[in-house]
Backbone as numpy.savetxt, mean C-alpha at the origin, in Angstrom:
# Nx Ny Nz CAx CAy CAz Cx Cy Cz
-12.81 -0.06 -16.60 -13.66 1.14 -16.60 -12.78 2.39 -16.60
-13.11 3.36 -17.47 -12.37 4.62 -17.50 -12.76 5.46 -16.29
-11.78 5.74 -15.42 -12.07 6.48 -14.20 -11.79 7.97 -14.34
-11.46 8.42 -15.56 -11.26 9.84 -15.79 -9.90 10.31 -15.34
-9.65 11.60 -15.45 -8.34 12.13 -15.07 -8.08 11.99 -13.59
-6.82 11.78 -13.23 -6.47 11.63 -11.82 -5.89 12.91 -11.24
-5.77 13.96 -12.06 -5.26 15.23 -11.57 -6.21 16.36 -11.96
-6.04 17.49 -11.26 -6.85 18.67 -11.52 -5.99 19.91 -11.30
-5.88 20.83 -12.29 -5.11 22.06 -12.06 -5.86 23.00 -11.12
-5.11 23.61 -10.20 -5.68 24.58 -9.27 -4.76 25.79 -9.18
-5.33 26.96 -8.90 -4.53 28.16 -8.75 -4.46 28.56 -7.29
-3.40 29.28 -6.95 -3.22 29.77 -5.58 -2.35 31.00 -5.58
-2.13 31.55 -4.41 -1.24 32.69 -4.24 -0.03 32.24 -3.43
1.15 32.45 -3.97 2.38 32.05 -3.30 3.04 33.26 -2.67
3.44 33.10 -1.41 4.12 34.19 -0.69 5.52 33.75 -0.32
6.49 34.63 -0.49 7.87 34.40 -0.08 8.33 35.57 0.77
9.17 35.31 1.80 9.69 36.42 2.61 10.38 37.46 1.74
10.06 38.73 1.97 10.69 39.82 1.24 10.14 40.05 -0.15
9.08 39.35 -0.50 8.53 39.51 -1.84 7.03 39.67 -1.80
6.46 39.94 -2.95 5.01 40.08 -3.06 4.38 38.74 -3.42
3.14 38.60 -3.03 2.41 37.38 -3.39 2.23 37.33 -4.90
2.32 36.11 -5.45 2.11 35.95 -6.88 1.23 34.74 -7.13
0.50 34.81 -8.22 -0.41 33.73 -8.54 0.37 32.56 -9.14
0.03 31.37 -8.68 0.67 30.17 -9.21 -0.39 29.15 -9.59
0.00 28.18 -10.38 -0.88 27.06 -10.71 -0.21 25.78 -10.28
-0.97 24.91 -9.62 -0.47 23.61 -9.18 -1.33 22.51 -9.78
-0.69 21.41 -10.11 -1.42 20.21 -10.51 -1.66 19.40 -9.25
-2.91 19.17 -8.92 -3.27 18.47 -7.68 -3.85 17.10 -8.00
-3.60 16.11 -7.13 -4.21 14.78 -7.34 -5.66 14.79 -6.92
-6.51 14.16 -7.69 -7.91 14.03 -7.30 -8.06 13.02 -6.17
-9.01 13.29 -5.32 -9.34 12.41 -4.19 -10.84 12.19 -4.23
-11.26 10.93 -4.27 -12.66 10.62 -4.51 -13.13 9.53 -3.57
-14.42 9.55 -3.27 -15.01 8.52 -2.43 -15.16 7.22 -3.22
-14.66 6.13 -2.62 -14.74 4.81 -3.25 -15.43 3.87 -2.26
-16.62 3.45 -2.59 -17.36 2.55 -1.72 -17.04 1.11 -2.05
-16.67 0.32 -1.03 -16.38 -1.10 -1.21 -17.50 -1.92 -0.58
-17.98 -2.89 -1.34 -18.99 -3.80 -0.80 -18.61 -5.23 -1.16
-19.13 -6.17 -0.38 -18.86 -7.58 -0.60 -20.19 -8.31 -0.73
-20.38 -8.95 -1.88 -21.64 -9.63 -2.18 -22.83 -8.69 -2.01
-22.63 -7.44 -2.42 -23.69 -6.46 -2.38 -23.90 -5.80 -1.04
-23.12 -6.19 -0.02 -23.27 -5.59 1.32 -22.20 -4.52 1.51
-22.60 -3.26 1.73 -21.62 -2.19 1.92 -20.70 -2.48 3.10
-19.42 -2.19 2.93 -18.45 -2.43 4.00 -17.78 -1.14 4.47
-17.22 -0.37 3.54 -16.54 0.85 3.95 -16.45 1.79 2.76
-16.10 3.03 3.04 -15.83 4.02 2.00 -14.41 4.52 2.19
-13.61 4.43 1.16 -12.24 4.91 1.19 -12.13 6.20 0.39
-11.24 7.08 0.81 -10.91 8.26 0.02 -9.63 7.93 -0.74
-9.71 7.92 -2.07 -8.60 7.40 -2.86 -8.46 8.16 -4.17
-7.28 8.04 -4.76 -7.06 8.53 -6.12 -7.80 7.61 -7.08
-8.63 8.15 -7.98 -9.48 7.30 -8.82 -8.72 6.64 -9.97
-7.85 5.71 -9.62 -7.13 4.89 -10.60 -6.86 3.53 -9.97
-6.87 2.47 -10.77 -6.58 1.12 -10.29 -7.51 0.73 -9.13
-8.77 1.09 -9.25 -9.67 0.89 -8.12 -10.07 -0.57 -7.91
-10.14 -1.36 -8.96 -10.43 -2.78 -8.77 -9.27 -3.46 -8.05
-8.04 -3.06 -8.38 -6.89 -3.59 -7.65 -6.92 -3.15 -6.20
-7.35 -1.91 -5.96 -7.51 -1.43 -4.58 -8.48 -2.32 -3.82
-9.61 -2.64 -4.43 -10.62 -3.47 -3.76 -10.10 -4.87 -3.48
-9.44 -5.47 -4.46 -8.89 -6.82 -4.27 -7.82 -6.81 -3.17
-6.91 -5.84 -3.25 -5.86 -5.75 -2.24 -6.41 -5.51 -0.86
-7.42 -4.65 -0.74 -8.04 -4.37 0.55 -8.66 -5.64 1.13
-9.38 -6.40 0.29 -10.04 -7.61 0.78 -9.03 -8.61 1.32
-7.90 -8.75 0.63 -6.90 -9.73 1.06 -6.10 -9.23 2.25
-5.67 -7.97 2.23 -4.85 -7.47 3.34 -5.67 -7.24 4.60
-6.99 -7.13 4.48 -7.86 -7.06 5.65 -8.21 -8.45 6.19
-7.78 -9.49 5.47 -8.08 -10.84 5.91 -9.50 -11.29 5.61
-10.18 -10.60 4.69 -11.56 -10.95 4.36 -11.64 -12.09 3.36
-10.62 -12.25 2.54 -10.65 -13.25 1.48 -9.24 -13.54 1.01
-9.07 -14.73 0.44 -7.86 -15.03 -0.30 -8.09 -14.70 -1.77
-7.03 -14.68 -2.55 -7.19 -14.32 -3.96 -8.17 -15.26 -4.65
-8.12 -16.53 -4.36 -9.00 -17.50 -5.03 -10.45 -17.38 -4.58
-10.69 -16.64 -3.48 -12.06 -16.46 -3.00 -12.79 -15.36 -3.76
-12.08 -14.54 -4.52 -12.69 -13.41 -5.22 -13.13 -13.88 -6.60
-14.43 -14.02 -6.77 -14.97 -14.60 -7.99 -15.23 -13.56 -9.07
-15.55 -12.34 -8.66 -15.87 -11.31 -9.64 -15.71 -9.94 -9.00
-15.42 -8.94 -9.84 -15.31 -7.56 -9.38 -16.12 -6.69 -10.33
-17.03 -5.91 -9.80 -17.79 -4.98 -10.63 -17.57 -3.56 -10.14
-17.66 -2.64 -11.06 -17.38 -1.23 -10.76 -18.47 -0.36 -11.37
-18.95 0.59 -10.59 -20.04 1.45 -11.08 -19.82 2.87 -10.57
-19.89 3.83 -11.50 -19.73 5.24 -11.11 -21.10 5.83 -10.79
-21.13 6.64 -9.72 -22.34 7.37 -9.34 -21.98 8.84 -9.20
-22.99 9.64 -8.91 -22.73 11.07 -8.72 -21.87 11.32 -7.50
-21.90 10.41 -6.53 -21.15 10.60 -5.29 -19.74 10.03 -5.34
-19.46 9.13 -6.29 -18.15 8.50 -6.33 -18.23 7.20 -7.11
-17.40 6.24 -6.73 -17.31 4.96 -7.42 -17.67 3.84 -6.45
-18.48 2.89 -6.90 -18.85 1.73 -6.10 -18.18 0.50 -6.67
-17.45 -0.24 -5.84 -16.80 -1.49 -6.24 -17.40 -2.61 -5.40
-17.89 -3.66 -6.07 -18.45 -4.80 -5.36 -17.67 -6.05 -5.72
-17.28 -6.81 -4.70 -16.58 -8.08 -4.88 -17.53 -9.21 -4.57
-17.63 -10.15 -5.50 -18.37 -11.39 -5.25 -17.40 -12.41 -4.69
-17.69 -12.93 -3.51 -16.80 -13.84 -2.82 -17.33 -15.27 -2.87
-16.41 -16.20 -2.75 -16.79 -17.61 -2.71 -17.51 -17.91 -1.40
-18.30 -18.98 -1.35 -18.97 -19.35 -0.10 -18.00 -19.54 1.06
-16.78 -20.00 0.78 -15.80 -20.22 1.85 -15.41 -18.92 2.52
-15.40 -17.83 1.77 -14.98 -16.54 2.33 -16.13 -15.80 3.00
-17.34 -16.14 2.67 -18.47 -15.36 3.17 -18.65 -15.48 4.67
-18.08 -16.50 5.27 -18.22 -16.66 6.71 -17.17 -15.92 7.51
-16.18 -15.34 6.82 -15.12 -14.64 7.55 -15.66 -13.34 8.13
-15.28 -13.08 9.35 -15.79 -11.87 10.01 -14.93 -10.67 9.63
-15.55 -9.67 9.10 -14.84 -8.44 8.76 -14.74 -7.54 9.99
-13.70 -6.73 10.03 -13.64 -5.71 11.07 -14.75 -4.71 10.81
-15.69 -4.57 11.74 -16.78 -3.61 11.50 -16.26 -2.19 11.47
-16.75 -1.41 10.51 -16.32 -0.02 10.38 -17.56 0.87 10.39
-17.45 1.98 11.12 -18.57 2.90 11.21 -18.32 4.23 10.54
-17.11 4.45 10.01 -16.77 5.71 9.36 -16.09 5.43 8.04
-15.93 6.49 7.24 -15.19 6.31 6.00 -13.70 6.17 6.31
-12.98 5.50 5.42 -11.54 5.39 5.55 -10.86 6.56 4.88
-10.30 7.44 5.65 -9.65 8.62 5.08 -8.31 8.22 4.47
-7.83 9.04 3.53 -6.63 8.67 2.79 -5.41 8.57 3.68
-5.44 9.25 4.83 -4.28 9.23 5.72 -4.34 8.11 6.75
-5.42 7.35 6.76 -5.64 6.40 7.85 -6.01 5.04 7.31
-5.32 4.00 7.80 -5.61 2.66 7.34 -6.65 1.94 8.16
-7.05 2.51 9.31 -8.00 1.82 10.19 -9.18 2.70 10.56
-9.43 3.75 9.78 -10.53 4.64 10.12 -11.84 3.88 10.20
-12.60 4.16 11.25 -13.92 3.57 11.39 -13.96 2.24 12.09
-12.80 1.64 12.36 -12.81 0.39 13.12 -13.34 0.67 14.51
-14.30 -0.14 14.95 -15.07 0.22 16.13 -14.57 -0.38 17.43
-13.76 -1.44 17.39 -13.33 -2.09 18.62 -11.82 -2.19 18.66
-11.26 -2.02 19.86 -9.81 -2.10 20.02 -9.29 -3.47 19.58
-10.04 -4.52 19.88 -9.60 -5.87 19.54 -9.48 -6.06 18.04
-10.26 -5.28 17.27 -10.21 -5.40 15.83 -9.09 -4.56 15.22
-8.58 -3.60 15.98 -7.57 -2.70 15.42 -6.22 -3.39 15.26
-5.77 -4.08 16.28 -4.45 -4.74 16.23 -4.66 -6.23 16.40
-4.72 -6.92 15.29 -5.02 -8.35 15.29 -3.74 -9.17 15.16
-3.75 -10.43 15.61 -2.59 -11.30 15.37 -2.33 -11.44 13.88
-1.06 -11.50 13.51 -0.71 -11.61 12.10 -0.24 -13.01 11.75
-0.50 -13.42 10.51 0.08 -14.70 10.07 1.59 -14.56 9.96
2.32 -15.61 10.23 3.77 -15.56 10.14 4.20 -15.88 8.71
5.03 -15.03 8.15 5.53 -15.22 6.79 6.67 -16.23 6.82
6.50 -17.31 6.10 7.54 -18.34 6.02 8.25 -18.18 4.68
9.50 -17.80 4.73 10.25 -17.60 3.49 11.73 -17.77 3.77
12.41 -18.51 2.90 13.86 -18.64 3.03 14.59 -17.67 2.12
13.85 -16.73 1.54 14.45 -15.75 0.65 15.30 -14.76 1.44
16.50 -14.50 0.97 17.35 -13.48 1.58 17.68 -12.44 0.51
18.12 -11.28 0.97 18.34 -10.15 0.06 19.67 -9.46 0.38
20.24 -8.86 -0.61 21.43 -8.05 -0.41 21.06 -6.62 -0.04
21.92 -6.00 0.74 21.72 -4.57 1.02 21.73 -3.78 -0.28
22.54 -4.21 -1.23 22.63 -3.50 -2.50 21.30 -3.53 -3.25
20.52 -4.61 -3.08 19.22 -4.70 -3.73 18.26 -3.67 -3.15
18.31 -3.48 -1.83 17.48 -2.47 -1.19 17.83 -1.08 -1.73
19.11 -0.81 -1.81 19.56 0.50 -2.30 19.13 0.70 -3.75
19.23 -0.34 -4.56 18.85 -0.23 -5.97 17.36 0.10 -6.11
16.54 -0.57 -5.31 15.10 -0.36 -5.41 14.69 1.04 -4.95
15.24 1.47 -3.82 14.86 2.79 -3.31 15.39 3.91 -4.19
16.50 3.67 -4.85 17.05 4.69 -5.76 16.21 4.83 -7.01
15.51 3.75 -7.39 14.77 3.75 -8.65 13.30 4.10 -8.51
12.77 4.09 -7.29 11.32 4.23 -7.16 10.82 5.58 -7.64
11.64 6.61 -7.53 11.23 7.93 -7.99 10.89 7.95 -9.47
11.54 7.11 -10.25 11.29 7.07 -11.69 9.90 6.56 -12.01
9.30 5.78 -11.10 7.97 5.22 -11.33 6.85 6.07 -10.72
7.21 7.16 -10.06 6.21 8.02 -9.41 5.76 9.12 -10.36
5.06 8.73 -11.39 4.60 9.72 -12.38 3.69 10.75 -11.74
2.70 10.29 -10.99 1.76 11.20 -10.34 2.44 11.99 -9.24
3.35 11.34 -8.52 4.06 12.03 -7.44 4.93 13.17 -7.96
5.61 12.95 -9.05 6.45 14.01 -9.62 5.60 15.18 -10.09
4.42 14.87 -10.59 3.54 15.91 -11.12 2.89 16.73 -10.03
2.51 16.07 -8.92 1.71 16.75 -7.90 2.44 17.00 -6.58
3.46 16.20 -6.28 4.14 16.25 -4.97 3.16 16.03 -3.83
2.13 15.22 -4.07 1.09 15.05 -3.05 0.60 13.62 -2.94
1.34 12.65 -3.46 0.89 11.27 -3.41 1.99 10.37 -2.87
1.58 9.17 -2.46 2.51 8.13 -2.03 2.60 7.05 -3.10
3.67 6.26 -3.03 3.81 5.13 -3.94 4.17 3.89 -3.14
3.76 2.74 -3.69 4.17 1.44 -3.17 4.62 0.62 -4.38
5.76 -0.03 -4.25 6.33 -0.78 -5.37 6.76 -2.16 -4.91
6.90 -3.07 -5.86 7.38 -4.41 -5.57 8.66 -4.65 -6.36
9.69 -5.11 -5.66 10.99 -5.38 -6.27 11.30 -6.87 -6.20
11.99 -7.37 -7.20 12.45 -8.75 -7.13 13.70 -8.82 -6.26
14.28 -10.00 -6.12 15.39 -10.19 -5.20 16.61 -9.36 -5.55
16.73 -8.98 -6.82 17.88 -8.17 -7.24 17.68 -6.69 -6.97
16.45 -6.30 -6.59 16.15 -4.89 -6.38 15.54 -4.21 -7.59
15.26 -4.97 -8.66 14.61 -4.43 -9.84 13.12 -4.25 -9.55
12.60 -3.05 -9.77 11.19 -2.78 -9.51 10.33 -3.34 -10.63
9.34 -4.14 -10.26 8.48 -4.79 -11.24 7.12 -4.11 -11.38
6.61 -3.57 -10.29 5.29 -2.95 -10.28 5.29 -1.77 -9.32
4.49 -0.76 -9.62 4.32 0.36 -8.68 2.90 0.90 -8.83
2.35 1.36 -7.71 1.04 2.00 -7.71 1.11 3.26 -6.84
0.29 4.27 -7.19 0.30 5.54 -6.47 -1.10 5.89 -6.00
-1.15 6.67 -4.92 -2.43 7.12 -4.38 -2.18 8.24 -3.39
-3.22 9.03 -3.12 -3.10 10.05 -2.08 -2.92 9.41 -0.71
-3.38 8.19 -0.54 -3.24 7.48 0.73 -2.17 6.41 0.64
-1.29 6.35 1.64 -0.22 5.35 1.61 -0.79 3.94 1.72
-1.86 3.77 2.53 -2.47 2.45 2.65 -3.13 2.04 1.34
-3.77 3.00 0.67 -4.39 2.71 -0.61 -3.36 2.29 -1.65
-2.23 2.99 -1.66 -1.17 2.65 -2.62 -0.71 1.21 -2.41
-0.56 0.81 -1.14 -0.11 -0.56 -0.86 -1.19 -1.57 -1.19
-2.45 -1.24 -0.93 -3.54 -2.15 -1.30 -3.63 -2.29 -2.82
-3.44 -1.19 -3.54 -3.45 -1.28 -5.01 -2.32 -2.18 -5.49
-1.14 -2.03 -4.89 -0.02 -2.89 -5.26 -0.35 -4.35 -4.95
-0.90 -4.59 -3.77 -1.28 -5.96 -3.40 -2.26 -6.54 -4.41
-3.25 -5.74 -4.80 -4.22 -6.20 -5.78 -3.58 -6.51 -7.12
-2.63 -5.68 -7.54 -1.94 -5.90 -8.81 -1.11 -7.18 -8.76
-0.44 -7.43 -7.64 0.34 -8.66 -7.49 -0.55 -9.89 -7.53
-1.66 -9.82 -6.82 -2.58 -10.96 -6.75 -3.23 -11.22 -8.11
-3.62 -10.14 -8.77 -4.26 -10.29 -10.09 -3.27 -10.84 -11.11
-2.01 -10.42 -11.00 -1.01 -10.84 -11.97 -0.35 -12.16 -11.64
-0.73 -12.78 -10.51 -0.14 -14.05 -10.13 1.32 -13.95 -9.75
1.74 -12.79 -9.27 3.14 -12.59 -8.87 3.33 -13.17 -7.46
4.38 -13.95 -7.27 4.67 -14.55 -5.97 5.37 -13.52 -5.08
4.60 -12.96 -4.14 5.13 -11.90 -3.29 6.22 -12.38 -2.35
6.34 -13.70 -2.16 7.35 -14.23 -1.25 8.76 -14.15 -1.83
8.87 -13.84 -3.12 10.17 -13.84 -3.78 10.77 -12.44 -3.96
10.14 -11.44 -3.37 10.65 -10.08 -3.49 10.31 -9.27 -2.26
10.30 -7.95 -2.41 9.99 -7.10 -1.26 9.23 -5.86 -1.69
8.54 -5.27 -0.71 7.73 -4.08 -0.90 8.55 -2.84 -0.54
8.39 -1.78 -1.33 9.01 -0.49 -1.04 7.91 0.56 -0.97
7.87 1.35 0.10 6.86 2.40 0.24 7.54 3.74 0.49
6.92 4.79 -0.03 7.51 6.13 0.07 6.97 6.90 1.26
6.64 6.20 2.32 6.02 6.81 3.49 6.68 6.29 4.75
6.14 6.71 5.90 6.56 6.09 7.15 5.99 4.68 7.20
6.52 3.87 8.09 6.05 2.49 8.21 5.32 2.33 9.53
3.99 2.44 9.48 3.16 2.17 10.65 2.75 0.70 10.61
2.15 0.21 11.70 1.97 -1.23 11.83 1.04 -1.82 10.78
0.04 -1.03 10.31 -0.87 -1.61 9.34 -0.19 -1.81 7.98
0.89 -1.08 7.70 1.66 -1.33 6.47 2.38 -2.68 6.59
2.84 -3.00 7.79 3.43 -4.32 8.03 2.36 -5.40 7.89
1.18 -5.14 8.44 0.09 -6.11 8.37 -0.26 -6.44 6.93
-0.38 -5.43 6.08 -0.72 -5.67 4.68 0.38 -6.45 3.98
1.63 -6.15 4.30 2.76 -6.87 3.71 2.73 -8.34 4.11
2.48 -8.60 5.38 2.45 -9.98 5.88 1.30 -10.76 5.25
0.16 -10.15 5.06 -1.02 -10.88 4.58 -0.91 -11.28 3.12
0.00 -10.66 2.37 0.22 -11.14 1.00 1.44 -12.06 0.93
2.00 -12.40 2.11 3.11 -13.35 2.16 4.44 -12.79 1.73
4.60 -11.48 1.84 5.86 -10.85 1.43 6.81 -10.78 2.64
8.07 -11.16 2.48 8.96 -11.26 3.64 9.66 -9.97 4.05
9.52 -8.89 3.27 10.27 -7.68 3.63 9.56 -6.43 3.13
9.56 -5.39 3.98 9.06 -4.09 3.59 10.15 -3.06 3.83
10.31 -2.16 2.87 11.31 -1.10 2.94 10.57 0.24 2.87
10.81 1.11 3.86 10.15 2.41 3.90 11.20 3.51 3.85
10.89 4.57 3.12 11.86 5.67 3.03 11.86 6.52 4.28
10.78 6.45 5.08 10.70 7.23 6.31 10.82 6.30 7.51
10.47 6.80 8.68 10.74 6.08 9.93 9.63 5.09 10.26
9.93 4.07 11.08 8.91 3.13 11.55 8.37 3.55 12.91
7.22 3.00 13.27 6.73 3.15 14.64 7.16 1.94 15.45
7.08 2.07 16.77 7.43 0.96 17.65 6.54 -0.24 17.39
5.24 0.00 17.23 4.31 -1.10 17.00 4.59 -1.78 15.66
4.99 -1.02 14.66 5.33 -1.62 13.37 6.49 -2.60 13.53
7.47 -2.24 14.32 8.61 -3.12 14.55 8.18 -4.38 15.29
7.35 -4.21 16.33 6.89 -5.36 17.10 6.04 -6.31 16.25
5.17 -5.75 15.39 4.34 -6.59 14.54 5.18 -7.26 13.45
6.20 -6.58 12.98 7.09 -7.20 11.99 7.83 -8.38 12.60
8.28 -8.23 13.83 8.94 -9.34 14.52 7.97 -10.50 14.70
6.73 -10.19 15.08 5.70 -11.23 15.26 5.44 -11.99 13.97
5.42 -11.26 12.84 5.06 -11.86 11.56 6.26 -12.43 10.81
7.46 -12.23 11.31 8.63 -12.70 10.59 8.93 -11.88 9.35
8.58 -10.60 9.39 8.81 -9.70 8.27 10.02 -8.82 8.56
10.92 -8.75 7.62 12.07 -7.85 7.75 11.60 -6.42 7.49
11.84 -5.54 8.45 11.43 -4.15 8.31 12.67 -3.29 8.16
12.79 -2.65 7.02 13.87 -1.69 6.76 13.24 -0.32 6.61
13.82 0.67 7.26 13.27 2.02 7.18 14.41 3.02 7.05
14.02 4.29 6.92 15.00 5.37 6.72 15.90 5.05 5.53
15.26 4.48 4.49 16.01 4.04 3.31 16.21 5.23 2.38
17.41 5.74 2.41 17.76 6.92 1.63 18.99 6.64 0.77
19.44 7.66 0.07 20.59 7.50 -0.81 21.85 7.12 -0.04
21.93 7.54 1.23 23.15 7.27 2.00 23.05 6.01 2.85
22.00 5.18 2.65 21.90 3.92 3.39 20.53 3.68 3.95
20.42 2.67 4.84 19.14 2.31 5.43 19.39 1.60 6.76
18.32 1.43 7.53 18.42 0.79 8.84 17.47 -0.40 8.90
17.93 -1.52 9.47 17.13 -2.74 9.59 16.64 -2.83 11.03
15.31 -2.99 11.22 14.73 -2.98 12.56 14.17 -4.33 13.00
13.99 -5.27 12.10 13.50 -6.59 12.49 13.99 -7.62 11.48
14.17 -8.86 11.97 14.55 -9.99 11.12 15.73 -9.65 10.21
16.79 -9.12 10.84 17.95 -8.69 10.08 18.68 -9.84 9.42
18.42 -11.06 9.89 19.12 -12.22 9.31 18.77 -12.43 7.84
17.68 -11.81 7.38 17.32 -11.95 5.97 18.21 -11.09 5.06
18.91 -10.13 5.64 19.85 -9.29 4.88 21.21 -9.94 4.96
21.69 -10.47 3.86 22.92 -11.24 3.84 24.05 -10.48 3.18
25.26 -10.89 3.51 26.43 -10.35 2.81 26.34 -10.76 1.35
26.96 -9.97 0.48 26.80 -10.18 -0.95 27.18 -11.57 -1.41
28.22 -12.13 -0.83 28.67 -13.43 -1.32 27.87 -14.60 -0.76
26.91 -14.31 0.16 26.08 -15.38 0.72 24.61 -15.23 0.36
24.26 -14.21 -0.41 22.85 -13.94 -0.70 22.24 -15.03 -1.55
20.99 -15.38 -1.25 20.25 -16.39 -2.01 19.48 -15.69 -3.10
19.95 -15.79 -4.33 19.29 -15.13 -5.44 19.01 -16.16 -6.53
């Protein structure tokens, strides 16, 4: 489905110390309401960039633990005056899974908006079983290259990206969105739709690493997440629980490993 343009030009007044205000034009990313439903039952509304929305829905369903990829039988998309409605038809095996009840819309800055109970906010994670190891050089290669795939980010300076790299650090897929969680869900959906084995590579995100980013990484069976910004304490604890290697502060001058450092091997011992 054609979701229309993902950017909108806007004008503003720019002020600088010692100078006069001047009119400027900025290209801004669109942010739109996206309603997700399962078997016709409304579940939540996300605020997202209107692109790759079916992948967003698939990734959300899997990273929320509502369904496995094989449980998603069909995806339909319908535009309304208020936004876009995406409905997933699930297999009978998935219909009995309890979703985290949500009472509010999911804002682009929040991965758990509307979750109503504390017990539903921080759930036990599946443990990622993977013997894949990676070189530090692969992490550096991936983080150095992600900017080239941020088409919308370069244009607007207002979006996040999530990418998937193979063991060598070559980026295979990237998705962008105004919300960091949405970008990762879109990436998850693209991996699942494309039949890419997430256990053989790692995720790179252009944001901070909060615990729900670790949760989404673990639920697609990916053994490592790399963030360009800092992690939270809970993200580190959940990464340790799930057996996910968490690398953060990944910049041109290096990176820091906060969990499961044994997966980062010296160059001559790396499993590639």
